[in-house]
Coordinates of C-alpha atoms and ligand atoms in Angstrom, one line a residue:
X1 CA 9.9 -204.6 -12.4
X2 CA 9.8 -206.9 -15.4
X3 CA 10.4 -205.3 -18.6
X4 CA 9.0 -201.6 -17.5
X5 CA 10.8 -198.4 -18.7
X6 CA 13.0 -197.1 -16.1
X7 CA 13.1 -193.7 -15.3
X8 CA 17.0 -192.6 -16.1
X9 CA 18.6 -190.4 -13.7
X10 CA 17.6 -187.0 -13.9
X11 CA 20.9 -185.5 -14.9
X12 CA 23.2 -182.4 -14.1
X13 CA 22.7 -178.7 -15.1
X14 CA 24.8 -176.3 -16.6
X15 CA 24.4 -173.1 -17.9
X16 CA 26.3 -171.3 -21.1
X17 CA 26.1 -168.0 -21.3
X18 CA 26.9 -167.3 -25.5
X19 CA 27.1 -164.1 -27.7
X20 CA 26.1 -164.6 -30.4
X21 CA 27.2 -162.2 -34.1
X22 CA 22.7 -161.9 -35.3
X23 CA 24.1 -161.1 -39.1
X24 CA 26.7 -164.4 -38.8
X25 CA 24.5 -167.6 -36.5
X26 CA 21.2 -168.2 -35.0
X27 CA 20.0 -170.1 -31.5
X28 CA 19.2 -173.3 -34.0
X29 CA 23.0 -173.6 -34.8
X30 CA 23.7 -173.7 -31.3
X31 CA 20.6 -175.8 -30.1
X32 CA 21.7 -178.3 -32.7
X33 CA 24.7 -178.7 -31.3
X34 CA 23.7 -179.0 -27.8
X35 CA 21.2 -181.6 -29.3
X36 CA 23.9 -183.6 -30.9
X37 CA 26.0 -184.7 -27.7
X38 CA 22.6 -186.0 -25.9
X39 CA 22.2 -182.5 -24.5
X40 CA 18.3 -181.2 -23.6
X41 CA 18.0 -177.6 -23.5
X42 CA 15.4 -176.6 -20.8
X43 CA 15.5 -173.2 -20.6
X44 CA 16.9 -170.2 -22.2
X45 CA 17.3 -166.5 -21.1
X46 CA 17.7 -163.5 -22.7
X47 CA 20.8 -161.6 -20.9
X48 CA 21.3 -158.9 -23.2
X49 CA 20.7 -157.8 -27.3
X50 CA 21.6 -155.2 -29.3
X51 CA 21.3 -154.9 -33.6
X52 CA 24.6 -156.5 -33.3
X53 CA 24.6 -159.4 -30.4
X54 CA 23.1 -161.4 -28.9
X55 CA 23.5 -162.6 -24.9
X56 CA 21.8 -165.8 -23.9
X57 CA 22.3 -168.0 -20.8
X58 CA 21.0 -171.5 -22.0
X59 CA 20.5 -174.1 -19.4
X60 CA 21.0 -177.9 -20.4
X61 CA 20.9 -180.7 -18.7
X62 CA 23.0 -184.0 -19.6
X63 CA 23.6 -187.5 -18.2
X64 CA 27.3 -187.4 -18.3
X65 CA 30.1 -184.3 -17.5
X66 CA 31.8 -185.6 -20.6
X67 CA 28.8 -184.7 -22.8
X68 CA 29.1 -180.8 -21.6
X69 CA 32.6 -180.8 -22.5
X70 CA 31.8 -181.7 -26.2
X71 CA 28.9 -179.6 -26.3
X72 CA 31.5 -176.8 -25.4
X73 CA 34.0 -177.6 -27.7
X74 CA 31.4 -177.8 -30.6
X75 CA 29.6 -174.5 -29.6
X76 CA 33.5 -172.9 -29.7
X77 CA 34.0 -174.1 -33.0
X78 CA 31.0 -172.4 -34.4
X79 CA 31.2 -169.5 -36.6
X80 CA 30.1 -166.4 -34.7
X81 CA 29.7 -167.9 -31.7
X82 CA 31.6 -167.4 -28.6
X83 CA 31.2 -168.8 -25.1
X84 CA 31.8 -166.6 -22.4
X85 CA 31.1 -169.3 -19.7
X86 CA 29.8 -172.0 -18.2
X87 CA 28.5 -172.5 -14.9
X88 CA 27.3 -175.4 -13.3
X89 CA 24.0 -175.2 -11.5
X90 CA 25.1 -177.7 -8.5
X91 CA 28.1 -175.4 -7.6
X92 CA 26.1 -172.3 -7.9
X93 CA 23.6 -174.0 -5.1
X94 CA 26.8 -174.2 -3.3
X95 CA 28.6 -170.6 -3.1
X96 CA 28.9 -169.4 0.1
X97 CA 27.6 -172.7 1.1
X98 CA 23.8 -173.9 1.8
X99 CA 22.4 -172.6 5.4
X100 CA 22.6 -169.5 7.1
X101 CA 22.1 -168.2 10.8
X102 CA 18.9 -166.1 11.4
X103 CA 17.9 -164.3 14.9
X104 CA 14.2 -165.1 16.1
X105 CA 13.6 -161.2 17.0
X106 CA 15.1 -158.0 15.3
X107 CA 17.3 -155.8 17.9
X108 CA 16.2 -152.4 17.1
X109 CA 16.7 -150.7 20.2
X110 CA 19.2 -150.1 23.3
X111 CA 16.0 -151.7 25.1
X112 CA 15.7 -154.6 23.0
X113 CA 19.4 -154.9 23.4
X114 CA 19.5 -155.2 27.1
X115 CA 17.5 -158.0 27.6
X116 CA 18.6 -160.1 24.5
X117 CA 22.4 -159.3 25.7
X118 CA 23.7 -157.5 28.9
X119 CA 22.6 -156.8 31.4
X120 CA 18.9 -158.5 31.2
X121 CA 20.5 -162.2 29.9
X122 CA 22.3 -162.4 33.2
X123 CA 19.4 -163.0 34.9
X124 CA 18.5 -166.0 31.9
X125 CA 21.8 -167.2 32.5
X126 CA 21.4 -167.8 36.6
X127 CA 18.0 -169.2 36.0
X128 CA 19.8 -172.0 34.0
X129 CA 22.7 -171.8 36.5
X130 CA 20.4 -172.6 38.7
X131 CA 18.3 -175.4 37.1
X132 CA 20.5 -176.8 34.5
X133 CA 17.1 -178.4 32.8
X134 CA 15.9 -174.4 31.9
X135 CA 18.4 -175.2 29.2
X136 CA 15.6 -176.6 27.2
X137 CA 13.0 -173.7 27.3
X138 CA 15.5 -170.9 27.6
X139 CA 18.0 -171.5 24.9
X140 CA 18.0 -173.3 21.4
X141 CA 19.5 -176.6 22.6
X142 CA 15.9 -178.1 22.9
X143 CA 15.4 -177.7 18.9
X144 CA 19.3 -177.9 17.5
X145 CA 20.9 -181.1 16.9
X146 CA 24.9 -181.2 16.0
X147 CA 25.7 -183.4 12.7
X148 CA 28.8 -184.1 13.4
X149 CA 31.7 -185.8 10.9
X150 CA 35.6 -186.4 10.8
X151 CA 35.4 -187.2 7.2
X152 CA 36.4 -190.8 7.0
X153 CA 33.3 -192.0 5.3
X154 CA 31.9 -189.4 3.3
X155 CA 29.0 -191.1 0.9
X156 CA 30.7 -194.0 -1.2
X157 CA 34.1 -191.5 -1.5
X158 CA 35.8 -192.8 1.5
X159 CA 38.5 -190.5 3.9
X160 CA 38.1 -187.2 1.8
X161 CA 38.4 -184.9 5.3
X162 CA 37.0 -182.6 7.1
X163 CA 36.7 -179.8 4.3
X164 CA 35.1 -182.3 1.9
X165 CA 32.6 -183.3 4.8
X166 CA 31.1 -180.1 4.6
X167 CA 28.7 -180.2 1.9
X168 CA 27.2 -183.5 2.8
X169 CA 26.7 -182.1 6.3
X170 CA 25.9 -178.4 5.1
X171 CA 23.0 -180.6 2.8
X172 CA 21.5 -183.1 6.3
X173 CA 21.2 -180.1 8.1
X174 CA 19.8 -177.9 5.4
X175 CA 17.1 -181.0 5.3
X176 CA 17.2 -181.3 8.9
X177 CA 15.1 -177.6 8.8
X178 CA 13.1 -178.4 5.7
X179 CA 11.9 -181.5 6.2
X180 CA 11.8 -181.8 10.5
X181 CA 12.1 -178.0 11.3
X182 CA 14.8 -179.1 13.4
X183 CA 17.8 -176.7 13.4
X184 CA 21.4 -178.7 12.6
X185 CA 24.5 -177.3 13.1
X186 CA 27.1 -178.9 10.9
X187 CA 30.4 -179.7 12.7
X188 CA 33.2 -181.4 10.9
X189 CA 36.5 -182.3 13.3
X190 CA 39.7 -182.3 12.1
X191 CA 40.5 -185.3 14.2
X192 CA 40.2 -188.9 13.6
X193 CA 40.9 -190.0 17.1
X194 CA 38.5 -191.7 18.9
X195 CA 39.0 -190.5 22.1
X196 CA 39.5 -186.7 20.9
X197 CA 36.4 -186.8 18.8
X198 CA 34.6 -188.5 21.9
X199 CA 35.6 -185.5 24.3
X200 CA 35.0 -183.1 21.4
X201 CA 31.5 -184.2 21.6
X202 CA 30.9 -184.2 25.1
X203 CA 32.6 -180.7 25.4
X204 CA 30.0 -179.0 22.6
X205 CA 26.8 -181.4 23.9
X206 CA 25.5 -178.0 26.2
X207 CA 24.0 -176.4 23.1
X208 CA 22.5 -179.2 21.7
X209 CA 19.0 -181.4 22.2
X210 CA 21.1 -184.1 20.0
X211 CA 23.7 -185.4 17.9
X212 CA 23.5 -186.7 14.6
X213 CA 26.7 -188.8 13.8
X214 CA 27.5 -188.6 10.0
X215 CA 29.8 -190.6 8.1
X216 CA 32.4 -191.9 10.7
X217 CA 34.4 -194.7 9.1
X218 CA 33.9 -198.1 10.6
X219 CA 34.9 -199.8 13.2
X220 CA 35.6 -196.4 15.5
X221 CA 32.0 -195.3 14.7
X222 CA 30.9 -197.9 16.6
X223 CA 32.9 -197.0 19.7
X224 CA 32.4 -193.5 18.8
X225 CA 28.8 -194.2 19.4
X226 CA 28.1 -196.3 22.4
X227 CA 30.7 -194.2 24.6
X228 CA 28.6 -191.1 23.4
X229 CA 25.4 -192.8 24.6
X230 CA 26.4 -194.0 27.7
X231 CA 27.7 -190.5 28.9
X232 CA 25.6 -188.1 27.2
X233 CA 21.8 -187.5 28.6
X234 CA 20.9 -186.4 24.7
X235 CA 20.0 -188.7 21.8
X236 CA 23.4 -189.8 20.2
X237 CA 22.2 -191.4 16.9
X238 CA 24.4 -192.8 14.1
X239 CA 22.5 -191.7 10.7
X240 CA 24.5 -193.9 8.6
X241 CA 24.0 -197.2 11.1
X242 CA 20.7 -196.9 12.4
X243 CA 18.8 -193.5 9.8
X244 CA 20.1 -196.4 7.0
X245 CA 18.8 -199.6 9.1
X246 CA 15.2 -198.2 9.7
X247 CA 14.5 -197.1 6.2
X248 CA 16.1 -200.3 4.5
X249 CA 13.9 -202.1 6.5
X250 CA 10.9 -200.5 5.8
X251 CA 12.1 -200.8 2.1
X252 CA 12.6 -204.3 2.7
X253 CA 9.0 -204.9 4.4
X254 CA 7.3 -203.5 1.3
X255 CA 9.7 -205.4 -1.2
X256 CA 8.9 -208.5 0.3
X257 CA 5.2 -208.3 0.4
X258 CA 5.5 -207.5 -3.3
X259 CA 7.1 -210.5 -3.7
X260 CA 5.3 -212.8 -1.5
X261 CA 8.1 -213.8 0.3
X262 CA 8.9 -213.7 4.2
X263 CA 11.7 -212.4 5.8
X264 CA 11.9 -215.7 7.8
X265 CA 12.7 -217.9 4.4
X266 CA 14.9 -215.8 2.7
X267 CA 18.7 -215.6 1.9
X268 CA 20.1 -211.9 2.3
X269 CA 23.3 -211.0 0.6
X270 CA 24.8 -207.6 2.2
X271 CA 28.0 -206.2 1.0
X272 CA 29.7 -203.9 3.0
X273 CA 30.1 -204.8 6.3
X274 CA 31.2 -200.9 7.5
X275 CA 28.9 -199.1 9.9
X276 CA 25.9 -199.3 7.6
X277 CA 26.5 -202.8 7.0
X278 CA 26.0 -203.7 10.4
X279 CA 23.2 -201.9 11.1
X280 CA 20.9 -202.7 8.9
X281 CA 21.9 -206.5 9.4
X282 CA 21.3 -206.2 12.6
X283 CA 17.7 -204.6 11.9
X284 CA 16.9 -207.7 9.8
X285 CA 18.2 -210.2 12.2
X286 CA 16.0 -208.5 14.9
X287 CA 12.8 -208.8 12.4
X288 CA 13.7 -212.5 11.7
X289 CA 15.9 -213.4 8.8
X290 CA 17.8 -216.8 9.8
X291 CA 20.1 -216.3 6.3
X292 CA 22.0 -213.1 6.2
X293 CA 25.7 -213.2 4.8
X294 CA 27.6 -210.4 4.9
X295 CA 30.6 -209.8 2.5
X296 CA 33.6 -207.1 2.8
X297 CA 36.6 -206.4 1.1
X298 CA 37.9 -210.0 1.2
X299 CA 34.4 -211.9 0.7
X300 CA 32.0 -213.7 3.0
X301 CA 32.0 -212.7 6.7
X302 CA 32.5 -216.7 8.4
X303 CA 32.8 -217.6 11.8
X304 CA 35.7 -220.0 11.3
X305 CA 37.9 -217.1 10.7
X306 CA 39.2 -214.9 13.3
X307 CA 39.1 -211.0 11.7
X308 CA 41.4 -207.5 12.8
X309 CA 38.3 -206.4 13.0
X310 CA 36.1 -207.0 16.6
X311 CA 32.8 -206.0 15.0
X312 CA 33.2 -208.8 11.9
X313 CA 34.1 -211.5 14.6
X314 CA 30.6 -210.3 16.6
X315 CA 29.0 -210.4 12.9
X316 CA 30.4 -213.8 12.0
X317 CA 28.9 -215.2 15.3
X318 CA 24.9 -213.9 14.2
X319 CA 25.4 -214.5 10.5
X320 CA 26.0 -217.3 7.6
X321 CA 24.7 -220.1 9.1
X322 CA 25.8 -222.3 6.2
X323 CA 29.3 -221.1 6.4
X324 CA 29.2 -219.7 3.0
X325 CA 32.5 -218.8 1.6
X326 CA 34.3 -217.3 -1.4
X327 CA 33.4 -213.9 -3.3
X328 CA 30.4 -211.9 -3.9
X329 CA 30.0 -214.2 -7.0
X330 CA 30.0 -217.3 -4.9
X331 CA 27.3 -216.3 -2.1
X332 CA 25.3 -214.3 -4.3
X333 CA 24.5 -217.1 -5.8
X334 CA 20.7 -218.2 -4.9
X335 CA 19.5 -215.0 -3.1
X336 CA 16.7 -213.6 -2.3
X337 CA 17.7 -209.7 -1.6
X338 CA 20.9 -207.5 -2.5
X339 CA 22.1 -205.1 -0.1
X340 CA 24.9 -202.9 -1.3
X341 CA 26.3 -200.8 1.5
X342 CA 29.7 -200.7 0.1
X343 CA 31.4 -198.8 -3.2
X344 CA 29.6 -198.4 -6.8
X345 CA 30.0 -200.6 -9.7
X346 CA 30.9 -203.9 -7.4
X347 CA 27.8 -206.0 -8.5
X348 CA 27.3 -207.3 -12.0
X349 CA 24.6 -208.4 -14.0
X350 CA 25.9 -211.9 -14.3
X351 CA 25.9 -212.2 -10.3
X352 CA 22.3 -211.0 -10.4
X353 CA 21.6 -213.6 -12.9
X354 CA 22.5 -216.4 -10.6
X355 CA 19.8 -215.0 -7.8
X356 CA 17.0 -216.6 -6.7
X357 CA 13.2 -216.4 -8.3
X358 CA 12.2 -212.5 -8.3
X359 CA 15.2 -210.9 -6.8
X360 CA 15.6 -208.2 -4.8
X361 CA 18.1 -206.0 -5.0
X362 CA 18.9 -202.4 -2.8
X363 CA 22.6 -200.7 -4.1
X364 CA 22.7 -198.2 -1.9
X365 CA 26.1 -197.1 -2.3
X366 CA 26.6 -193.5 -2.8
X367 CA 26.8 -191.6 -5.3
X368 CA 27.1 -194.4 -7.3
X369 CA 25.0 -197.6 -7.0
X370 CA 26.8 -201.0 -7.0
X371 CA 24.9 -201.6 -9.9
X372 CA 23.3 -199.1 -12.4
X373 CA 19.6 -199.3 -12.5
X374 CA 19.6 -199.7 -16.3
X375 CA 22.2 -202.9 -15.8
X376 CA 19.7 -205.1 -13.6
X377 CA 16.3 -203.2 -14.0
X378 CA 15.1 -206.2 -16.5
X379 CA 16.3 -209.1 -14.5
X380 CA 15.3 -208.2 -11.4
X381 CA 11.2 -208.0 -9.6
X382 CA 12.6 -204.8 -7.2
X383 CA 15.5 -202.3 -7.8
X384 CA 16.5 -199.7 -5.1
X385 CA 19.3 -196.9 -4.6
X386 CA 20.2 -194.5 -2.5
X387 CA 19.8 -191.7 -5.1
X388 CA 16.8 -188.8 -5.6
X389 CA 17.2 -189.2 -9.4
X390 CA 15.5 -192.8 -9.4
X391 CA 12.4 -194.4 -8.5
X392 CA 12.6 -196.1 -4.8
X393 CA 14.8 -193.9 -3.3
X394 CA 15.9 -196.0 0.2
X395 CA 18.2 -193.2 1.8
X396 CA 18.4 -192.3 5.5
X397 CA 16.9 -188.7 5.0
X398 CA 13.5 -191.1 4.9
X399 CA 13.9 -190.9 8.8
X400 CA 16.6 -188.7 10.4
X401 CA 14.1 -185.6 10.4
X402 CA 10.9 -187.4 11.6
X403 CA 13.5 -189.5 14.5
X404 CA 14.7 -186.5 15.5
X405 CA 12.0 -184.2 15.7
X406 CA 10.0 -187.1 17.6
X407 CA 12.8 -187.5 19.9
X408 CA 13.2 -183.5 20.4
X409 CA 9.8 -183.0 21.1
X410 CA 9.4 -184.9 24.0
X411 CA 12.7 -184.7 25.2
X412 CA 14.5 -188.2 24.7
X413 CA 17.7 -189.2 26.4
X414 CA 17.7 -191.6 23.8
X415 CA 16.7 -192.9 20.6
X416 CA 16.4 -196.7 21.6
X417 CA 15.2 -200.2 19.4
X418 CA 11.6 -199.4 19.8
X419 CA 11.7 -196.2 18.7
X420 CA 13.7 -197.2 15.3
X421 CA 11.1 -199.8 14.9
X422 CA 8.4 -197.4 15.2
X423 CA 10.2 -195.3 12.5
X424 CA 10.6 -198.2 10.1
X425 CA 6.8 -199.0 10.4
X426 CA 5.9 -195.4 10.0
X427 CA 7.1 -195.4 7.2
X428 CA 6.4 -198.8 5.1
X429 CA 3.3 -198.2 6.5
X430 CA 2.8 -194.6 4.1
X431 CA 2.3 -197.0 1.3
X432 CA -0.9 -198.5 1.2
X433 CA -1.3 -202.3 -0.5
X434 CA -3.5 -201.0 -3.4
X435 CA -0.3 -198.2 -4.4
X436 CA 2.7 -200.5 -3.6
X437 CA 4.2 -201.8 -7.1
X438 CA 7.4 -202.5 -8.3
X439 CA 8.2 -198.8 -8.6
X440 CA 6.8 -197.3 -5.3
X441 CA 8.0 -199.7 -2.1
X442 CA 9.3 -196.5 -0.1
X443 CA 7.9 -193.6 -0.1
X444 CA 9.0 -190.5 -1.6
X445 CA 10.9 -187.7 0.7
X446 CA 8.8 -185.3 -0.5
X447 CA 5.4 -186.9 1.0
X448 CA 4.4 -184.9 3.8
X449 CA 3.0 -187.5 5.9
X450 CA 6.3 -189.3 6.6
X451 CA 7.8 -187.1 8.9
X452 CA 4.4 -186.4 10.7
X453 CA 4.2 -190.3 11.0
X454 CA 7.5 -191.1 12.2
X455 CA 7.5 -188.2 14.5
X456 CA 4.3 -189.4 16.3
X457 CA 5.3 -193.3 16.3
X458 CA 8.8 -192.6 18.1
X459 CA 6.9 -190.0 20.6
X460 CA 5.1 -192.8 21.7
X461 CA 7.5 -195.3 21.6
X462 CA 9.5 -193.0 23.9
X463 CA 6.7 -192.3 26.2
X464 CA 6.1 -196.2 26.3
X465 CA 9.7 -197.3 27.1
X466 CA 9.9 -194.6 29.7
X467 CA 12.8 -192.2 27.9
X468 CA 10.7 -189.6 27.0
X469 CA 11.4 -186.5 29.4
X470 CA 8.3 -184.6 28.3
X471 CA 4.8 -185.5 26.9
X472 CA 4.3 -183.1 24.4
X473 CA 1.0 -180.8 24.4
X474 CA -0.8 -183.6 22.3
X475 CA -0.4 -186.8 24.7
X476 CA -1.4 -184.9 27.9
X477 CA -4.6 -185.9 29.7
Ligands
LIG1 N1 21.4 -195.0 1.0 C1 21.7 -194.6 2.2 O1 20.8 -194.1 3.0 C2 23.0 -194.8 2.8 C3 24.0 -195.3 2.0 N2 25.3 -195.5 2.5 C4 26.3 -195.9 1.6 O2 26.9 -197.1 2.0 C5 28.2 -197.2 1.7 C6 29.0 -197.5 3.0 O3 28.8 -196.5 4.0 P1 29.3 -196.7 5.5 O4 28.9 -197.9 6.0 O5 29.0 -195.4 6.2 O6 30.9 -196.7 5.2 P2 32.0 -197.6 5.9 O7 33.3 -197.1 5.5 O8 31.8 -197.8 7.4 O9 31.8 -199.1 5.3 C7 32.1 -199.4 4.0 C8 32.4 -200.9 3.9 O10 32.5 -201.3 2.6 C9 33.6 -202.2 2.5 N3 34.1 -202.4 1.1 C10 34.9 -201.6 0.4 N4 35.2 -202.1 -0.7 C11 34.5 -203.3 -0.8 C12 34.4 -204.4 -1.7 N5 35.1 -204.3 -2.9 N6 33.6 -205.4 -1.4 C13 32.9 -205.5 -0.3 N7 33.0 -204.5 0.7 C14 33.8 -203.4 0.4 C15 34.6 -201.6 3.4 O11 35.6 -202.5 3.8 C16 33.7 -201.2 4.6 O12 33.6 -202.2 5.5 C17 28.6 -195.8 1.1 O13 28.6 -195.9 -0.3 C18 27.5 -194.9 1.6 O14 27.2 -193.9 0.7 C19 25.6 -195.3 3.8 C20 24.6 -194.8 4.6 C21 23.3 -194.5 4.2
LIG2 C1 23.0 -191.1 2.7 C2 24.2 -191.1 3.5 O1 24.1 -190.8 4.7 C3 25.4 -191.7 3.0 O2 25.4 -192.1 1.8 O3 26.4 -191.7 3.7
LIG3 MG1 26.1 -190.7 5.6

C-alpha cells in the first residue's frame, strides 16, 4: 500500500432537528459549529418555517460519538438556537427491527381461504405426511435457512446474550434476502447448553433447508456443529468458522500473488484461536502453509503444553513447527501475514515493524480491527478488516449467501471441503490480475457476480462429491 491515502472510515450519522429565532441566528452560525468539531453536514431539510422560525433537520456525519456530543453542546449554547433532538440514523434503521414477514399470495376471499388454510391444506399436509421429501416443493423449508445464536460471541463484544444477538442476526438474514434471495429466520436461544441448543436445533430443523450457526463461543461451537451435521440431513454450516475461512482465503490468495509470495514459504501469525481461528487455520493448512502459529489469550499455541482446551491441543499438534513461544510481540516477529480473529486494538505498530519484507496483515476483529488502518496503512504492502467502511473488506457476508443459495438449490445434505474451496476460488477468482492492487484483493459485496459465482461453483462441487439431492434446471441433460 506504500504511502497511498487511505480511505478513513465512512463515519456515523445523526440528525438534529433545530429551531431556529430568523431575526436572532442564521444556518451559518450553526454549520460553523458543526464544522468546528470535525463534523460534515451532508444534508439539510426544511421541516417547518414561519416569519418567526425556522425548523431544520440537519444530517451530519462524524468519525467519533464524542464529536456529536460537542457539536450538541455548542449548538445549545448558541443564541437563538434550540435543539429539539437528535436522532441517530443507525438506530432509526433499527426501530421495530430490520425484516418483516410477507405472504406470497393475498387472501381475499373465503375461496382463497380454504385452500391456503382449512380445509384444502389438509390434503398438502397428507401429501407431505406421506412423502416427507414433498417438504421441499410444498412448504418454504426448501428456500429458508435458520441463523441461529446463543449470544456468546457476538462480533468482537463477547457473551452480550440472546437480546443483544438480535441485530447481528436480524442484519445476516436481512443480507441473506438481499444478497442470496434466500429467506433467514433469525433465532437467538436463551440457552448456552450444548446439548439444549443441540436438541433445540434438531427440534426446529422441519422448517428449514439449512442452518446458519452465528456467533457461538468457542470450544462448544465446535461440538455444536459436528453433532448437528452428523444428525441433521440439511446443511449445518458455521458462518463464523468456515463463511470466515473461505473468504480469508480467497483474501489471502490475492494478497499473496500481489506480493509474490507462496503460501508454501510463508510464516502466518493468527491471533485468536476461537471458532474463527481455527477455521481459517485449518483452510490454510489444507492449501499448504507449513508455518502457521496461532496465539490466544496466553500467547503462542505449542505442542509441549497440554491446554483446558481439546481444540488448542488438536491445533498445537498441526501448527508451530518451530515451537515458537512467548507473546504476540515474540512470534510476530518475522512474518509474512497477520490474521486477527480476536479483540480490537491488540496489535501495535511496533509489532508490525518487526514483520517480514511486504507484510501482510488481515485484523478482522469486529467492530474494531486489532489494528486501525491509519496505524499500519504505511508500513505494511496489504491491510484488510472486517468492516464495510474500508477498502478490502474480508468479512464472511463475501460467501454465506452465494454457499447457501448454491447449497439450497440443489438440495445439499451438506456443505462439505470441496464445496468451501469452490467458494474461496469463486471469489478470488472475481478479481482479475490487471485490477488486483493493494487496495482491491477481495472483492466488494456489492459486485453482483460473487454470489452468481459462488452459487454455481458449490452446485457443482455438490453435484461432483455426490451430496447434491437435486440438479437444478441448469445442469440437466
Ligand atoms: N471478518 C469476519 O468475517 C469475521 C470476523 N470475526 C471476528 O473474529 C473475532 C473472533 O470471533 P470468534 O472466533 O467467533 O470468537 P471466539 O470467541 O470463538 O474466539 C475469540 C478468541 O479470541 C481469543 N482472545 C481474546 N483475547 C485475546 C488476546 N488478548 N489475545 C489473543 N487472543 C485473544 C479468545 O480467547 C478466543 O479464543 C471477533 O472479533 C469477530 O468479530 C469472526 C467471524 C467473521
Ligand atoms: C462477521 C461476523 O460474522 C462476525 O464478526 O462475527
Ligand atoms: Mg459472526
Amino acid at each position: 500500500m506504500g504511502n497511498k491515502p487511505f480511505n478513513a472510515g465512512s463515519g456515523k450519522s445523526f440528525t438534529l432537528r433545530v429551531e431556529m429565532l430568523n431575526e436572532e441566528t442564521n444556518f451559518v452560525v450553526i454549520a460553523s459549529a458543526i464544522c468546528e468539531h470535525g463534523g460534515d453536514v451532508v444534508a439539510i431539510d426544511m421541516i417547518q418555517t414561519n416569519v418567526e422560525k425556522t425548523i431544520r433537520d440537519i444530517t451530519v456525519t462524524v468519525q467519533d460519538t464524542i464529536q456529536i456530543d460537542r457539536i450538541a453542546t455548542s449548538i445549545r449554547a448558541l443564541a437563538g438556537v434550540q435543539l429539539l433532538h437528535i436522532s441517530d440514523r443507525t438506530f432509526l434503521m433499527h426501530l421495530g427491527g430490520k425484516i418483516e414477514m410477507k405472504a406470497k399470495h393475498p387472501v381475499q376471499n373465503r375461496d382463497d381461504l380454504s385452500r391456503v388454510y382449512t380445509p384444502d391444506v389438509a390434503r398438502v399436509c397428507m401429501a407431505i405426511h406421506d412423502d416427507p421429501r414433498k417438504a421441499f416443493t410444498l412448504t418454504m423449508k426448501r428456500n429458508t435457512v435458520a441463523v441461529v445464536s446463543d449470544g456468546t460471541a457476538v462480533l468482537g463484544l463477547g457473551d452480550i446474550g440472546p437480546y443483544g444477538a438480535m441485530p447481528v442476526m436480524e442484519g445476516k438474514a436481512m443480507l441473506f434476502k438481499q444478497f442470496g434471495d434466500v429467506d433467514a429466520v433469525p433465532i437467538c436461544l436463551d440457552t448456552q447448553d450444548t446439548e439444549q441448543i443441540i436438541q433445540i436445533v434438531k427440534s426446529i430443523a422441519p422448517g428449514f433447508g439449512g442452518i446458519n450457526l452465528e456467533d457461538i463461543s468457542s470450544p462448544r461451537c465446535f461440538e455444536i456443529e459436528a453433532r448437528l451435521k452428523e444428525e441433521l440431513d440439511i446443511p449445518v454450516f458455521h458462518d463464523d468458522q468456515h463463511g470466515t475461512a473461505v473468504v480469508l482465503y480467497a483474501g489471502l490468495i490475492n494478497a499473496l500473488k500481489l506480493v509474490k509470495k507462496r503460501i508454501e514459504d510463508v510464516k502466518i501469525v493468527v491471533n485468536g484461536i476461537g471458532a474463527a481461528g481455527v477455521a481459517c487455520s485449518n483452510i490454510l493448512l489444507k492449501a499448504g502453509c507449513k508455518n502457521l502459529i496461532g496465539v490466544d489469550i496466553d500467547g503462542a499455541i505449542v505442542r509441549t503444553n497440554t491446554y483446558e482446551q481439546d481444540s488448542w491441543n488438536q491445533f498445537a499438534q498441526r501448527t508451530n513447527p518451530n515451537l515458537e513461544s512467548g507473546s504476540l510481540a515474540d512470534v510476530i516477529k518475522g512474518a509474512d501475514v497477520f490474521i486477527g480473529l480476536s479483540r480490537g486494538g491488540l496489535l501495535k505498530r511496533e509489532h508490525v515493524l518487526t514483520m517480514a519484507e511486504r507484510p501482510i496483515v488481515f485484523a478482522m476483529a469486529n467492530p474494531t480491527p486489532e489494528i486501525a488502518p491509519e496505524e499500519a496503512v504505511d508500513i505494511v504492502a496489504v491491510l484488510a478488516t472486517g468492516r464495510s467502511d474500508y477498502p478490502n473488506q474480508i468479512n464472511n457476508l463475501l460467501c454465506f449467501p452465494g454457499i447457501f443459495r448454491g447449497a439450497l438449490d440443489c438440495r445439499a445434505s451438506t456443505i462439505n471441503e470441496e464445496m468451501k474451496l469452490a467458494a474461496a476460488e469463486a471469489i478470488a477468482a472475481t478479481i482479475t490480475d490487471k485490477e488486483r492492487n493493494s487496495s482491491y484483493i477481495i472483492p466488494s459485496v456489492f459486485n453482483p457476480t460473487v454470489v452468481e459465482n459462488v452459487r454455481k461453483r458449490v452446485i457443482e462441487a455438490a453435484l461432483e462429491t455426490k451430496v447434491a439431492r437435486r440438479v437444478p434446471r441448469e445442469y440437466r441433460e
